[in-house]
Amino acid sequence: MPKLLPNLRQTLIEKAIELSRTGGLSGLKLRDLARECNIALGTLYNYYPTKDSLVLDVVQQFWQNCFHQKSFPEGDVLVKLDWLYAVMKESVDEFSSEFLHAASGLSPAALEEAKSRELHAQKHLTHQLALALKTSFPDETDDQLDERAAFLFYSLLGCLENRGYRYESLRRWLESVLTPLNNDEIQ
């Protein structure tokens, strides 16, 4: 039976991210990763039988590092969206420059798994946004907040994916829509 070391999976992911920052994930060699972690190549294969499986976990860890350990700032909806858009833009830019090429080389099965993990991360982030919006929309149900958060999240994502659609335009529109709501609450 192979020897499994505690926390080695996390160590492998972190070291793979570190190594990929210099040579990209596409240039990452499992043999180099094993050497950097002071383990035998066979031990690495006990955790990651293919490079695709490692790349999937590295990409997932990257997105978790971007979003899971952060919390929304205090303030109104626009403050929260400004912050979220900035974090998303920074993360997407970093992902594009460091990981996208390697992710595009995944096998069809691994690409499907990557899409599933991406959808899970988006749902998590959308749920966090819904929780953050609760203070701005206290009378809305959880379903209404989830729907509002999904609309806002995918609108922000659209700004990032479509270079012709700018966040500033979305923000001005949201400000015009939300201002009457805020004024109604005051009266």
PDB file of C-alpha atoms in Angstrom:
ATOM      1  CA  MET A   1       0.000   0.000   0.000  1.00  0.00           C
ATOM      2  CA  PRO A   2       1.437   3.416  -0.924  1.00  0.00           C
ATOM      3  CA  LYS A   3       2.402   5.803   1.833  1.00  0.00           C
ATOM      4  CA  LEU A   4       0.107   8.860   1.932  1.00  0.00           C
ATOM      5  CA  LEU A   5       1.505  11.929   3.619  1.00  0.00           C
ATOM      6  CA  PRO A   6      -0.737  14.359   5.539  1.00  0.00           C
ATOM      7  CA  ASN A   7      -1.547  17.608   3.719  1.00  0.00           C
ATOM      8  CA  LEU A   8       0.543  16.559   0.729  1.00  0.00           C
ATOM      9  CA  ARG A   9      -2.299  17.229  -1.703  1.00  0.00           C
ATOM     10  CA  GLN A  10      -2.485  20.860  -0.570  1.00  0.00           C
ATOM     11  CA  THR A  11       1.300  21.153  -0.657  1.00  0.00           C
ATOM     12  CA  LEU A  12       1.334  19.804  -4.219  1.00  0.00           C
ATOM     13  CA  ILE A  13      -1.318  22.292  -5.320  1.00  0.00           C
ATOM     14  CA  GLU A  14       0.430  25.246  -3.701  1.00  0.00           C
ATOM     15  CA  LYS A  15       3.817  24.265  -5.131  1.00  0.00           C
ATOM     16  CA  ALA A  16       2.249  23.728  -8.584  1.00  0.00           C
ATOM     17  CA  ILE A  17       0.762  27.233  -8.423  1.00  0.00           C
ATOM     18  CA  GLU A  18       4.145  28.608  -7.391  1.00  0.00           C
ATOM     19  CA  LEU A  19       5.950  26.785 -10.213  1.00  0.00           C
ATOM     20  CA  SER A  20       3.319  27.785 -12.764  1.00  0.00           C
ATOM     21  CA  ARG A  21       3.861  31.464 -12.007  1.00  0.00           C
ATOM     22  CA  THR A  22       7.272  31.211 -13.635  1.00  0.00           C
ATOM     23  CA  GLY A  23       6.690  28.706 -16.439  1.00  0.00           C
ATOM     24  CA  GLY A  24       2.923  28.533 -16.744  1.00  0.00           C
ATOM     25  CA  LEU A  25       0.816  25.473 -16.012  1.00  0.00           C
ATOM     26  CA  SER A  26       1.376  24.178 -19.534  1.00  0.00           C
ATOM     27  CA  GLY A  27       5.116  24.070 -18.781  1.00  0.00           C
ATOM     28  CA  LEU A  28       4.675  22.411 -15.400  1.00  0.00           C
ATOM     29  CA  LYS A  29       6.293  18.986 -15.294  1.00  0.00           C
ATOM     30  CA  LEU A  30       5.114  16.438 -12.744  1.00  0.00           C
ATOM     31  CA  ARG A  31       8.692  15.251 -12.296  1.00  0.00           C
ATOM     32  CA  ASP A  32       9.763  18.822 -11.357  1.00  0.00           C
ATOM     33  CA  LEU A  33       6.834  19.133  -8.955  1.00  0.00           C
ATOM     34  CA  ALA A  34       7.767  15.864  -7.240  1.00  0.00           C
ATOM     35  CA  ARG A  35      11.375  17.007  -6.905  1.00  0.00           C
ATOM     36  CA  GLU A  36      10.301  20.392  -5.463  1.00  0.00           C
ATOM     37  CA  CYS A  37       8.125  18.620  -2.880  1.00  0.00           C
ATOM     38  CA  ASN A  38      10.842  16.085  -2.017  1.00  0.00           C
ATOM     39  CA  ILE A  39       8.721  13.095  -2.933  1.00  0.00           C
ATOM     40  CA  ALA A  40       9.029  10.286  -5.433  1.00  0.00           C
ATOM     41  CA  LEU A  41       7.227  10.664  -8.738  1.00  0.00           C
ATOM     42  CA  GLY A  42       5.218   7.556  -7.852  1.00  0.00           C
ATOM     43  CA  THR A  43       3.981   9.250  -4.686  1.00  0.00           C
ATOM     44  CA  LEU A  44       2.795  12.223  -6.728  1.00  0.00           C
ATOM     45  CA  TYR A  45       0.917   9.833  -9.033  1.00  0.00           C
ATOM     46  CA  ASN A  46      -0.888   8.417  -5.973  1.00  0.00           C
ATOM     47  CA  TYR A  47      -2.445  11.873  -5.562  1.00  0.00           C
ATOM     48  CA  TYR A  48      -2.587  12.982  -9.199  1.00  0.00           C
ATOM     49  CA  PRO A  49      -2.588  10.137 -11.703  1.00  0.00           C
ATOM     50  CA  THR A  50      -2.702  12.635 -14.604  1.00  0.00           C
ATOM     51  CA  LYS A  51      -1.585  16.171 -15.196  1.00  0.00           C
ATOM     52  CA  ASP A  52      -5.228  17.037 -15.982  1.00  0.00           C
ATOM     53  CA  SER A  53      -6.272  16.059 -12.459  1.00  0.00           C
ATOM     54  CA  LEU A  54      -3.577  18.308 -11.021  1.00  0.00           C
ATOM     55  CA  VAL A  55      -4.477  21.219 -13.316  1.00  0.00           C
ATOM     56  CA  LEU A  56      -8.142  20.948 -12.269  1.00  0.00           C
ATOM     57  CA  ASP A  57      -7.236  21.197  -8.589  1.00  0.00           C
ATOM     58  CA  VAL A  58      -4.764  24.032  -9.225  1.00  0.00           C
ATOM     59  CA  VAL A  59      -7.379  26.051 -11.122  1.00  0.00           C
ATOM     60  CA  GLN A  60      -9.986  25.359  -8.454  1.00  0.00           C
ATOM     61  CA  GLN A  61      -7.554  26.463  -5.733  1.00  0.00           C
ATOM     62  CA  PHE A  62      -6.776  29.607  -7.716  1.00  0.00           C
ATOM     63  CA  TRP A  63     -10.467  30.584  -7.818  1.00  0.00           C
ATOM     64  CA  GLN A  64     -10.926  29.743  -4.151  1.00  0.00           C
ATOM     65  CA  ASN A  65      -7.966  31.956  -3.288  1.00  0.00           C
ATOM     66  CA  CYS A  66      -9.558  34.745  -5.320  1.00  0.00           C
ATOM     67  CA  PHE A  67     -13.000  34.640  -3.746  1.00  0.00           C
ATOM     68  CA  HIS A  68     -13.500  32.292  -0.824  1.00  0.00           C
ATOM     69  CA  GLN A  69     -11.304  34.026   1.732  1.00  0.00           C
ATOM     70  CA  LYS A  70     -12.634  37.505   1.042  1.00  0.00           C
ATOM     71  CA  SER A  71     -15.705  39.220   2.356  1.00  0.00           C
ATOM     72  CA  PHE A  72     -17.784  41.976   0.871  1.00  0.00           C
ATOM     73  CA  PRO A  73     -17.187  45.495   2.140  1.00  0.00           C
ATOM     74  CA  GLU A  74     -19.776  47.394   4.117  1.00  0.00           C
ATOM     75  CA  GLY A  75     -21.849  49.876   2.144  1.00  0.00           C
ATOM     76  CA  ASP A  76     -24.645  50.014  -0.382  1.00  0.00           C
ATOM     77  CA  VAL A  77     -25.131  47.752  -3.391  1.00  0.00           C
ATOM     78  CA  LEU A  78     -22.910  49.854  -5.637  1.00  0.00           C
ATOM     79  CA  VAL A  79     -20.008  49.740  -3.177  1.00  0.00           C
ATOM     80  CA  LYS A  80     -20.321  45.960  -3.054  1.00  0.00           C
ATOM     81  CA  LEU A  81     -20.510  45.696  -6.845  1.00  0.00           C
ATOM     82  CA  ASP A  82     -17.551  48.027  -7.362  1.00  0.00           C
ATOM     83  CA  TRP A  83     -15.499  45.825  -5.047  1.00  0.00           C
ATOM     84  CA  LEU A  84     -16.711  42.578  -6.627  1.00  0.00           C
ATOM     85  CA  TYR A  85     -16.057  43.812 -10.156  1.00  0.00           C
ATOM     86  CA  ALA A  86     -12.513  44.887  -9.221  1.00  0.00           C
ATOM     87  CA  VAL A  87     -11.799  41.492  -7.616  1.00  0.00           C
ATOM     88  CA  MET A  88     -13.310  39.626 -10.575  1.00  0.00           C
ATOM     89  CA  LYS A  89     -11.350  41.693 -13.104  1.00  0.00           C
ATOM     90  CA  GLU A  90      -8.067  41.208 -11.291  1.00  0.00           C
ATOM     91  CA  SER A  91      -8.722  37.473 -10.956  1.00  0.00           C
ATOM     92  CA  VAL A  92      -9.794  36.983 -14.573  1.00  0.00           C
ATOM     93  CA  ASP A  93      -6.783  38.939 -15.825  1.00  0.00           C
ATOM     94  CA  GLU A  94      -4.437  36.835 -13.683  1.00  0.00           C
ATOM     95  CA  PHE A  95      -6.158  33.602 -14.724  1.00  0.00           C
ATOM     96  CA  SER A  96      -5.945  34.549 -18.393  1.00  0.00           C
ATOM     97  CA  SER A  97      -2.256  35.320 -18.213  1.00  0.00           C
ATOM     98  CA  GLU A  98      -1.194  32.374 -16.043  1.00  0.00           C
ATOM     99  CA  PHE A  99      -3.642  29.494 -16.356  1.00  0.00           C
ATOM    100  CA  LEU A 100      -5.933  29.786 -19.385  1.00  0.00           C
ATOM    101  CA  HIS A 101      -3.516  28.237 -21.851  1.00  0.00           C
ATOM    102  CA  ALA A 102      -3.065  25.134 -19.710  1.00  0.00           C
ATOM    103  CA  ALA A 103      -6.782  24.858 -19.033  1.00  0.00           C
ATOM    104  CA  SER A 104      -7.494  24.968 -22.770  1.00  0.00           C
ATOM    105  CA  GLY A 105      -5.260  21.923 -23.237  1.00  0.00           C
ATOM    106  CA  LEU A 106      -7.317  19.709 -20.938  1.00  0.00           C
ATOM    107  CA  SER A 107      -8.919  16.541 -22.246  1.00  0.00           C
ATOM    108  CA  PRO A 108     -12.649  16.742 -23.096  1.00  0.00           C
ATOM    109  CA  ALA A 109     -13.560  14.914 -19.862  1.00  0.00           C
ATOM    110  CA  ALA A 110     -11.357  17.238 -17.805  1.00  0.00           C
ATOM    111  CA  LEU A 111     -12.871  20.271 -19.568  1.00  0.00           C
ATOM    112  CA  GLU A 112     -16.329  19.087 -18.525  1.00  0.00           C
ATOM    113  CA  GLU A 113     -15.103  18.685 -14.951  1.00  0.00           C
ATOM    114  CA  ALA A 114     -13.531  22.167 -15.106  1.00  0.00           C
ATOM    115  CA  LYS A 115     -16.848  23.635 -16.279  1.00  0.00           C
ATOM    116  CA  SER A 116     -18.650  21.877 -13.445  1.00  0.00           C
ATOM    117  CA  ARG A 117     -16.177  23.257 -10.899  1.00  0.00           C
ATOM    118  CA  GLU A 118     -16.434  26.726 -12.438  1.00  0.00           C
ATOM    119  CA  LEU A 119     -20.228  26.603 -12.163  1.00  0.00           C
ATOM    120  CA  HIS A 120     -19.924  25.521  -8.523  1.00  0.00           C
ATOM    121  CA  ALA A 121     -17.562  28.449  -7.804  1.00  0.00           C
ATOM    122  CA  GLN A 122     -19.945  30.863  -9.537  1.00  0.00           C
ATOM    123  CA  LYS A 123     -22.880  29.578  -7.487  1.00  0.00           C
ATOM    124  CA  HIS A 124     -20.850  30.004  -4.306  1.00  0.00           C
ATOM    125  CA  LEU A 125     -19.918  33.565  -5.224  1.00  0.00           C
ATOM    126  CA  THR A 126     -23.487  34.386  -6.252  1.00  0.00           C
ATOM    127  CA  HIS A 127     -24.728  33.082  -2.900  1.00  0.00           C
ATOM    128  CA  GLN A 128     -22.155  35.231  -1.066  1.00  0.00           C
ATOM    129  CA  LEU A 129     -23.370  38.236  -3.058  1.00  0.00           C
ATOM    130  CA  ALA A 130     -26.981  37.434  -2.129  1.00  0.00           C
ATOM    131  CA  LEU A 131     -26.011  37.385   1.556  1.00  0.00           C
ATOM    132  CA  ALA A 132     -24.186  40.701   1.148  1.00  0.00           C
ATOM    133  CA  LEU A 133     -27.251  42.251  -0.523  1.00  0.00           C
ATOM    134  CA  LYS A 134     -29.503  41.349   2.419  1.00  0.00           C
ATOM    135  CA  THR A 135     -28.647  44.624   4.183  1.00  0.00           C
ATOM    136  CA  SER A 136     -29.646  46.668   1.125  1.00  0.00           C
ATOM    137  CA  PHE A 137     -32.835  44.679   0.440  1.00  0.00           C
ATOM    138  CA  PRO A 138     -34.021  43.465   3.863  1.00  0.00           C
ATOM    139  CA  ASP A 139     -37.601  42.803   2.732  1.00  0.00           C
ATOM    140  CA  GLU A 140     -36.654  40.413  -0.062  1.00  0.00           C
ATOM    141  CA  THR A 141     -36.919  36.668   0.331  1.00  0.00           C
ATOM    142  CA  ASP A 142     -33.889  34.449  -0.053  1.00  0.00           C
ATOM    143  CA  ASP A 143     -35.121  33.423  -3.516  1.00  0.00           C
ATOM    144  CA  GLN A 144     -35.473  37.068  -4.569  1.00  0.00           C
ATOM    145  CA  LEU A 145     -32.002  37.854  -3.251  1.00  0.00           C
ATOM    146  CA  ASP A 146     -30.565  34.836  -5.073  1.00  0.00           C
ATOM    147  CA  GLU A 147     -32.229  35.982  -8.295  1.00  0.00           C
ATOM    148  CA  ARG A 148     -30.984  39.557  -7.879  1.00  0.00           C
ATOM    149  CA  ALA A 149     -27.470  38.332  -7.049  1.00  0.00           C
ATOM    150  CA  ALA A 150     -27.399  36.028 -10.088  1.00  0.00           C
ATOM    151  CA  PHE A 151     -28.487  38.887 -12.363  1.00  0.00           C
ATOM    152  CA  LEU A 152     -25.827  41.188 -10.933  1.00  0.00           C
ATOM    153  CA  PHE A 153     -23.078  38.565 -10.967  1.00  0.00           C
ATOM    154  CA  TYR A 154     -23.709  37.529 -14.568  1.00  0.00           C
ATOM    155  CA  SER A 155     -23.972  41.174 -15.588  1.00  0.00           C
ATOM    156  CA  LEU A 156     -20.519  41.769 -14.082  1.00  0.00           C
ATOM    157  CA  LEU A 157     -19.217  38.661 -15.785  1.00  0.00           C
ATOM    158  CA  GLY A 158     -20.644  39.934 -19.063  1.00  0.00           C
ATOM    159  CA  CYS A 159     -18.654  43.147 -18.628  1.00  0.00           C
ATOM    160  CA  LEU A 160     -15.485  41.091 -18.279  1.00  0.00           C
ATOM    161  CA  GLU A 161     -16.189  38.731 -21.170  1.00  0.00           C
ATOM    162  CA  ASN A 162     -17.480  41.288 -23.667  1.00  0.00           C
ATOM    163  CA  ARG A 163     -14.968  44.067 -24.150  1.00  0.00           C
ATOM    164  CA  GLY A 164     -17.657  46.244 -25.781  1.00  0.00           C
ATOM    165  CA  TYR A 165     -19.800  46.144 -22.645  1.00  0.00           C
ATOM    166  CA  ARG A 166     -18.256  48.316 -19.987  1.00  0.00           C
ATOM    167  CA  TYR A 167     -18.760  48.176 -16.242  1.00  0.00           C
ATOM    168  CA  GLU A 168     -19.131  51.949 -16.079  1.00  0.00           C
ATOM    169  CA  SER A 169     -22.235  51.702 -18.289  1.00  0.00           C
ATOM    170  CA  LEU A 170     -23.725  48.949 -16.159  1.00  0.00           C
ATOM    171  CA  ARG A 171     -22.952  50.909 -13.001  1.00  0.00           C
ATOM    172  CA  ARG A 172     -24.652  54.067 -14.302  1.00  0.00           C
ATOM    173  CA  TRP A 173     -27.718  52.046 -15.237  1.00  0.00           C
ATOM    174  CA  LEU A 174     -27.804  50.318 -11.847  1.00  0.00           C
ATOM    175  CA  GLU A 175     -27.388  53.641 -10.083  1.00  0.00           C
ATOM    176  CA  SER A 176     -30.366  55.080 -11.994  1.00  0.00           C
ATOM    177  CA  VAL A 177     -32.478  52.026 -11.154  1.00  0.00           C
ATOM    178  CA  LEU A 178     -31.430  51.784  -7.511  1.00  0.00           C
ATOM    179  CA  THR A 179     -31.627  55.489  -6.642  1.00  0.00           C
ATOM    180  CA  PRO A 180     -35.452  55.605  -6.869  1.00  0.00           C
ATOM    181  CA  LEU A 181     -35.597  52.477  -4.675  1.00  0.00           C
ATOM    182  CA  ASN A 182     -33.413  54.126  -2.047  1.00  0.00           C
ATOM    183  CA  ASN A 183     -35.462  57.345  -2.180  1.00  0.00           C
ATOM    184  CA  ASP A 184     -38.697  55.369  -1.703  1.00  0.00           C
ATOM    185  CA  GLU A 185     -37.243  53.732   1.409  1.00  0.00           C
ATOM    186  CA  ILE A 186     -36.392  57.134   2.882  1.00  0.00           C
ATOM    187  CA  GLN A 187     -39.910  58.527   2.458  1.00  0.00           C
TER     188      GLN A 187
END
